[in-house]
Short mmCIF file of C-alpha atoms in Angstrom, two decimals:
data_model
loop_
_atom_site.label_atom_id
_atom_site.label_comp_id
_atom_site.label_asym_id
_atom_site.label_seq_id
_atom_site.Cartn_x
_atom_site.Cartn_y
_atom_site.Cartn_z
CA GLY L 213 -15.97 8.76 2.41
CA LEU L 214 -18.42 6.94 0.19
CA ALA L 215 -21.52 8.80 -0.95
CA GLN L 216 -24.65 7.88 0.99
CA SER L 217 -26.53 7.47 -2.28
CA THR L 218 -24.02 4.82 -3.43
CA LEU L 219 -24.35 2.85 -0.21
CA GLN L 220 -28.14 3.13 -0.29
CA SER L 221 -28.34 1.87 -3.87
CA ILE L 222 -26.16 -1.17 -3.04
CA ALA L 223 -28.18 -1.89 0.11
CA THR L 224 -31.39 -1.71 -1.92
CA VAL L 225 -30.06 -4.31 -4.39
CA LEU L 226 -29.13 -6.68 -1.57
CA LEU L 227 -32.12 -6.10 0.69
CA GLY L 228 -34.20 -9.26 0.97
CA ALA L 229 -31.65 -11.47 -0.80
CA ASP L 230 -31.14 -14.95 0.64
CA VAL L 231 -27.48 -14.99 1.64
CA ARG L 232 -27.46 -18.78 1.17
CA THR L 233 -28.10 -18.39 -2.56
CA LEU L 234 -25.62 -15.58 -3.27
CA ASN L 235 -22.30 -16.27 -4.94
CA LEU L 236 -20.11 -14.69 -2.28
CA GLN L 237 -17.17 -14.74 -4.70
CA ALA L 238 -18.95 -12.42 -7.15
CA LEU L 239 -21.65 -10.32 -5.55
CA PRO L 240 -24.15 -8.46 -7.78
CA ILE L 241 -22.66 -5.06 -7.01
CA GLY L 242 -20.00 -2.94 -8.64
CA ALA L 243 -16.31 -3.38 -7.89
CA ALA L 244 -15.43 -0.38 -5.70
CA ARG L 245 -14.35 0.34 -2.15
CA SER L 246 -17.93 -0.24 -1.01
CA TYR L 247 -17.77 -3.84 -2.27
CA ASP L 248 -15.43 -5.03 0.48
CA GLY L 249 -17.67 -3.86 3.32
CA PHE L 250 -20.80 -5.51 1.95
CA GLU L 251 -18.86 -8.66 1.10
CA CYS L 252 -17.54 -8.80 4.66
CA ALA L 253 -21.06 -8.42 6.13
CA LEU L 254 -22.56 -11.09 3.88
CA ALA L 255 -19.74 -13.58 4.47
CA ASP L 256 -20.13 -13.02 8.20
CA ALA L 257 -23.88 -13.64 7.95
CA TYR L 258 -23.42 -16.80 5.87
CA ALA L 259 -20.80 -18.25 8.22
CA ARG L 260 -22.96 -17.40 11.25
CA SER L 261 -25.95 -19.12 9.66
CA HIS L 262 -23.85 -22.31 9.61
CA ASP L 263 -22.32 -21.68 13.06
CA LEU L 264 -18.85 -21.60 11.51
CA PRO L 265 -15.95 -19.19 11.98
CA LEU L 266 -15.22 -17.43 8.70
CA TYR L 267 -11.89 -19.20 8.16
CA ARG L 268 -13.79 -22.51 8.04
CA LEU L 269 -15.95 -21.12 5.25
CA LEU L 270 -12.69 -20.26 3.47
CA GLY L 271 -11.43 -23.83 3.69
CA GLY L 272 -9.67 -23.97 7.06
CA SER L 273 -6.72 -22.43 8.85
CA TYR L 274 -2.97 -22.79 8.41
CA ARG L 275 -2.28 -21.04 11.72
CA GLU L 276 -3.91 -20.11 15.01
CA THR L 277 -2.33 -16.65 15.12
CA VAL L 278 -1.35 -14.14 12.46
CA SER L 279 1.84 -12.11 12.76
CA CYS L 280 1.40 -8.34 12.74
CA ALA L 281 3.73 -5.35 12.92
CA PHE L 282 3.73 -2.26 15.08
CA TRP L 283 3.07 0.85 12.97
CA THR L 284 3.98 4.52 12.95
CA GLY L 285 4.32 7.48 10.63
CA HIS L 286 7.16 9.96 10.09
CA ARG L 287 9.34 10.46 13.17
CA THR L 288 12.40 12.25 14.42
CA VAL L 289 15.25 9.93 15.36
CA ALA L 290 14.43 10.32 19.05
CA ASP L 291 10.75 9.58 18.39
CA ALA L 292 11.66 6.55 16.27
CA ALA L 293 13.62 5.16 19.23
CA ARG L 294 10.67 5.84 21.54
CA LYS L 295 8.19 4.07 19.25
CA ALA L 296 10.62 1.17 18.88
CA ARG L 297 10.81 0.77 22.66
CA GLU L 298 7.02 0.90 22.79
CA ALA L 299 6.84 -1.85 20.17
CA VAL L 300 9.25 -4.10 22.06
CA GLU L 301 7.46 -3.45 25.37
CA ASN L 302 4.25 -4.63 23.70
CA GLY L 303 5.93 -7.78 22.38
CA PHE L 304 6.20 -6.90 18.68
CA GLY L 305 9.06 -8.21 16.57
CA ALA L 306 8.70 -5.68 13.73
CA ILE L 307 7.77 -2.03 13.30
CA LYS L 308 6.65 -0.39 10.05
CA PHE L 309 7.51 3.24 9.31
CA LYS L 310 5.82 5.40 6.71
CA CYS L 311 8.61 7.52 5.27
CA GLU L 312 9.98 9.54 2.38
CA LEU L 313 13.39 10.30 0.98
CA ASN L 314 13.99 13.23 3.33
CA ASP L 315 13.39 11.14 6.45
CA PRO L 316 16.49 9.95 8.37
CA VAL L 317 15.62 6.30 7.79
CA VAL L 318 19.16 4.97 8.21
CA GLU L 319 19.49 6.88 11.47
CA TRP L 320 16.15 5.39 12.57
CA CYS L 321 17.47 1.91 11.91
CA GLN L 322 20.75 2.57 13.71
CA THR L 323 19.16 4.01 16.85
CA ILE L 324 16.57 1.21 16.90
CA PHE L 325 19.37 -1.35 16.71
CA ASP L 326 21.24 0.48 19.46
CA GLU L 327 18.09 0.46 21.62
CA CYS L 328 16.59 -2.93 20.76
CA GLY L 329 19.30 -5.03 19.14
CA THR L 330 17.89 -8.03 17.30
CA LYS L 331 14.55 -7.89 19.12
CA LEU L 332 12.97 -5.60 16.54
CA SER L 333 13.05 -5.54 12.72
CA VAL L 334 12.22 -2.45 10.67
CA ILE L 335 9.93 -2.25 7.64
CA LEU L 336 10.30 0.92 5.57
CA ASP L 337 7.23 1.92 3.54
CA PRO L 338 7.81 5.08 1.49
CA ASN L 339 4.79 4.58 -0.80
CA GLU L 340 7.03 4.92 -3.90
CA ARG L 341 8.64 8.12 -2.54
CA PHE L 342 12.25 6.91 -2.60
CA VAL L 343 11.82 7.81 -6.28
CA GLN L 344 14.97 6.33 -7.88
CA SER L 345 16.73 2.98 -7.66
CA SER L 346 20.03 4.67 -6.74
CA HIS L 347 18.46 6.16 -3.61
CA VAL L 348 17.08 2.79 -2.60
CA GLU L 349 20.40 1.04 -3.21
CA ARG L 350 22.14 3.51 -0.93
CA ILE L 351 19.58 3.11 1.86
CA ALA L 352 19.59 -0.68 1.45
CA ARG L 353 23.39 -0.82 1.56
CA GLN L 354 23.60 1.29 4.70
CA GLY L 355 20.68 -0.53 6.27
CA ALA L 356 22.16 -3.94 5.51
CA ALA L 357 25.29 -2.94 7.42
CA ILE L 358 23.07 -2.32 10.46
CA GLY L 359 21.17 -5.53 9.84
CA ASN L 360 17.64 -4.85 11.05
CA ILE L 361 15.63 -3.97 7.90
CA LEU L 362 13.16 -6.76 7.24
CA TYR L 363 12.22 -5.31 3.83
CA ILE L 364 11.46 -2.08 1.97
CA GLU L 365 7.89 -1.81 0.70
CA ASP L 366 7.07 0.12 -2.49
CA PRO L 367 10.37 2.03 -2.71
CA ILE L 368 9.88 3.30 -6.29
CA PRO L 369 6.91 3.74 -8.67
CA ARG L 370 5.08 0.45 -8.99
CA TRP L 371 4.57 0.54 -12.76
CA ASP L 372 8.32 0.41 -13.47
CA TYR L 373 8.82 -3.39 -13.29
CA GLU L 374 12.14 -3.23 -15.14
CA SER L 375 13.61 -0.88 -12.53
CA TRP L 376 12.14 -3.00 -9.73
CA ALA L 377 13.83 -6.10 -11.16
CA HIS L 378 17.13 -4.25 -11.53
CA LEU L 379 16.86 -2.86 -8.01
CA ARG L 380 16.04 -6.27 -6.60
CA SER L 381 19.20 -7.70 -8.18
CA LYS L 382 21.27 -4.92 -6.55
CA SER L 383 19.50 -4.33 -3.23
CA GLN L 384 21.03 -5.83 -0.12
CA VAL L 385 17.63 -6.01 1.60
CA PRO L 386 14.40 -7.59 0.29
CA LEU L 387 11.68 -5.63 -1.49
CA SER L 388 7.91 -5.93 -1.09
CA MET L 389 5.25 -4.69 -3.50
CA HIS L 390 1.93 -3.50 -2.05
CA ILE L 391 -1.03 -4.34 -4.24
CA SER L 392 -4.14 -2.80 -2.71
CA LEU L 393 -7.26 -3.47 -4.75
CA PRO L 394 -9.26 -0.72 -2.99
CA TYR L 395 -6.78 1.57 -4.76
CA ALA L 396 -8.06 0.56 -8.20
CA GLU L 397 -8.56 4.24 -9.05
CA MET L 398 -4.80 4.59 -8.55
CA GLY L 399 -4.13 1.84 -11.06
CA GLN L 400 -3.56 -1.12 -8.75
CA MET L 401 -5.02 -4.29 -10.25
CA GLU L 402 -4.95 -8.04 -9.60
CA HIS L 403 -2.84 -8.71 -12.68
CA ASP L 404 -0.07 -6.53 -11.22
CA ALA L 405 0.87 -9.44 -8.97
CA ALA L 406 1.33 -11.78 -11.94
CA ARG L 407 3.40 -9.20 -13.84
CA ALA L 408 5.64 -8.51 -10.85
CA ALA L 409 6.16 -12.19 -10.07
CA ARG L 410 6.99 -13.04 -13.70
CA ALA L 411 9.39 -10.09 -13.93
CA LEU L 412 11.20 -11.20 -10.73
CA ALA L 413 10.56 -7.63 -9.58
CA THR L 414 9.92 -8.25 -5.88
CA ASP L 415 10.77 -10.65 -3.09
CA TYR L 416 7.46 -10.31 -1.24
CA PHE L 417 3.97 -8.88 -1.59
CA ASN L 418 1.67 -6.94 0.70
CA PHE L 419 -1.89 -7.63 -0.46
CA ASN L 420 -5.20 -6.16 0.50
CA GLY L 421 -8.65 -6.21 -0.96
CA GLY L 422 -11.90 -8.05 -0.45
CA ILE L 423 -12.06 -11.57 0.94
CA TYR L 424 -12.08 -13.52 -2.30
CA ALA L 425 -10.00 -11.04 -4.30
CA TYR L 426 -7.32 -11.31 -1.60
CA ARG L 427 -7.45 -15.08 -1.83
CA ARG L 428 -6.91 -14.91 -5.60
CA LEU L 429 -3.82 -12.78 -5.06
CA ALA L 430 -2.60 -15.12 -2.33
CA ALA L 431 -3.08 -18.16 -4.57
CA LEU L 432 -1.00 -16.55 -7.30
CA ALA L 433 1.83 -15.75 -4.87
CA ASP L 434 1.64 -19.31 -3.54
CA LEU L 435 2.14 -20.63 -7.06
CA PHE L 436 5.38 -18.64 -7.27
CA GLY L 437 6.44 -19.71 -3.78
CA MET L 438 6.42 -16.12 -2.51
CA SER L 439 5.62 -14.93 1.02
CA TYR L 440 3.24 -12.04 1.63
CA SER L 441 1.49 -10.01 4.30
CA HIS L 442 -1.96 -8.44 4.57
CA GLY L 443 -2.11 -4.68 4.10
CA SER L 444 -4.65 -2.20 5.40
CA GLU L 445 -6.06 1.28 5.14
CA ILE L 446 -5.92 1.84 8.92
CA ASP L 447 -9.25 0.12 9.36
CA PHE L 448 -11.78 -0.48 12.11
CA GLY L 449 -12.08 -3.76 13.95
CA VAL L 450 -14.74 -5.49 11.85
CA LEU L 451 -12.73 -5.28 8.64
CA GLU L 452 -9.53 -6.15 10.51
CA ALA L 453 -11.22 -9.28 11.87
CA SER L 454 -11.84 -10.35 8.28
CA TYR L 455 -8.14 -9.75 7.57
CA VAL L 456 -7.20 -12.17 10.34
CA HIS L 457 -9.48 -14.89 8.99
CA LYS L 458 -8.19 -14.39 5.45
CA SER L 459 -4.57 -14.39 6.56
CA ALA L 460 -5.04 -17.60 8.54
CA SER L 461 -6.72 -19.36 5.62
CA VAL L 462 -3.87 -19.00 3.09
CA ALA L 463 -0.51 -20.71 2.99
CA GLY L 464 2.02 -17.96 2.34
CA ASN L 465 0.96 -15.20 4.72
CA ARG L 466 4.13 -15.48 6.78
CA LEU L 467 5.18 -11.82 7.07
CA PRO L 468 3.95 -9.28 9.66
CA SER L 469 0.60 -7.91 8.50
CA ASP L 470 -0.89 -4.44 8.96
CA ILE L 471 -3.46 -5.23 11.65
CA PHE L 472 -3.08 -2.46 14.18
CA GLY L 473 -6.22 -0.30 14.23
CA ARG L 474 -6.80 -0.56 17.98
CA LEU L 475 -3.17 0.39 18.62
CA ILE L 476 -3.57 3.85 17.11
CA ARG L 477 -7.29 4.56 17.57
CA GLU L 478 -9.25 5.59 20.62
CA HIS L 479 -11.74 2.82 19.75
CA ASP L 480 -12.08 0.26 16.96
CA LEU L 481 -15.89 -0.15 17.39
CA LEU L 482 -15.57 -3.74 18.66
CA ARG L 483 -17.11 -4.83 21.95
CA GLU L 484 -13.96 -6.87 22.60
CA PRO L 485 -10.84 -5.94 20.59
CA LEU L 486 -8.84 -8.46 18.63
CA LYS L 487 -6.39 -10.21 20.91
CA ILE L 488 -2.81 -9.25 20.04
CA VAL L 489 -0.08 -10.83 22.17
CA LYS L 490 3.63 -10.57 21.36
CA GLY L 491 2.91 -9.34 17.85
CA GLU L 492 0.51 -12.20 17.10
CA VAL L 493 -3.22 -11.67 16.67
CA SER L 494 -5.37 -14.68 17.57
CA VAL L 495 -7.82 -15.94 14.97
CA PRO L 496 -11.35 -15.40 16.39
CA GLN L 497 -13.11 -18.70 17.00
CA GLY L 498 -16.74 -17.58 17.25
CA PRO L 499 -19.28 -17.85 14.42
CA GLY L 500 -18.69 -15.63 11.41
CA LEU L 501 -16.06 -13.00 12.04
CA GLY L 502 -16.10 -13.95 15.72
CA VAL L 503 -16.40 -10.31 16.84
CA GLU L 504 -19.29 -8.07 17.84
CA LEU L 505 -19.92 -4.39 17.21
CA ASP L 506 -19.98 -2.14 20.25
CA MET L 507 -23.22 -0.35 19.45
CA ASP L 508 -22.68 2.20 22.20
CA ALA L 509 -19.42 3.15 20.50
CA VAL L 510 -21.11 3.22 17.09
CA ARG L 511 -23.71 5.67 18.44
CA HIS L 512 -21.06 7.74 20.21
CA TYR L 513 -18.75 8.10 17.22
CA GLY L 514 -21.36 8.03 14.46
CA ILE L 515 -21.91 11.18 12.43
CA SER L 516 -25.06 10.17 10.53
CA HIS L 517 -27.70 7.48 10.57
CA TRP L 518 -30.10 6.29 7.89
CA GLU L 519 -32.11 3.17 7.04
CA VAL L 520 -33.02 1.32 3.87
CA GLU L 521 -36.41 -0.34 3.73
CA GLY L 522 -37.72 -2.89 1.28
#
């Protein structure tokens, strides 16, 4: 987690600031993981002060609901079938699997097709761990014969744009590149999207980052006519609510996004969870983020408490 001293120093800088005078697109704090949380809080406060839902502050909404995928980690084939049935029973049209080269991903896809037919698509997300293009080509070829892989996300190391472009020309299923700006320490940067689009290295993107950084990435993809989804770091409800507003406010977010915290957590710290019906999460309509913290849950699950005074 973030150091308490870092959070306290940022809070001290912002304490007493008039949110109406801040440039929400470039806050006076360093670009780090902590930035997104403070940005989210300040944007919520500004939108609430004008009695507007956040998506209105961002220019309006292209959609009333945002598509999202069911999510799971590594599974046996039997467990993959069980999670797929669970996804379909809950109305989802896609399920994302974290995986690696040793996982029986083709067998997952086959048993899911046998169980669910065309009701459920599969997203494979190996986080670059399919290693080589030849491995991906084999999986894509076998998966294409089954017919239920929506796309493969980050199959090989992200820096190798030439291999991505070659793989894309050979792969029988689409590719998606995840650009997560909170992972800046791992080398993921905004300009990666421009490089990948110009190199014809990927069919889709999965973006995540702060509110306005995400919108910059989305605008670039829109210029290239590319579809994208919103990624996550398995977040709590407040940050996920911001994801819904962001995803609704941009044109090309047409793929199932990673908004699933309540599905895998005991609690997401919201008084009322985001409404997900048939794999679609409704855009909150209340002021700001349109959600409220469950302070009883915050106290129950909290591990420390401190205050910053001006």
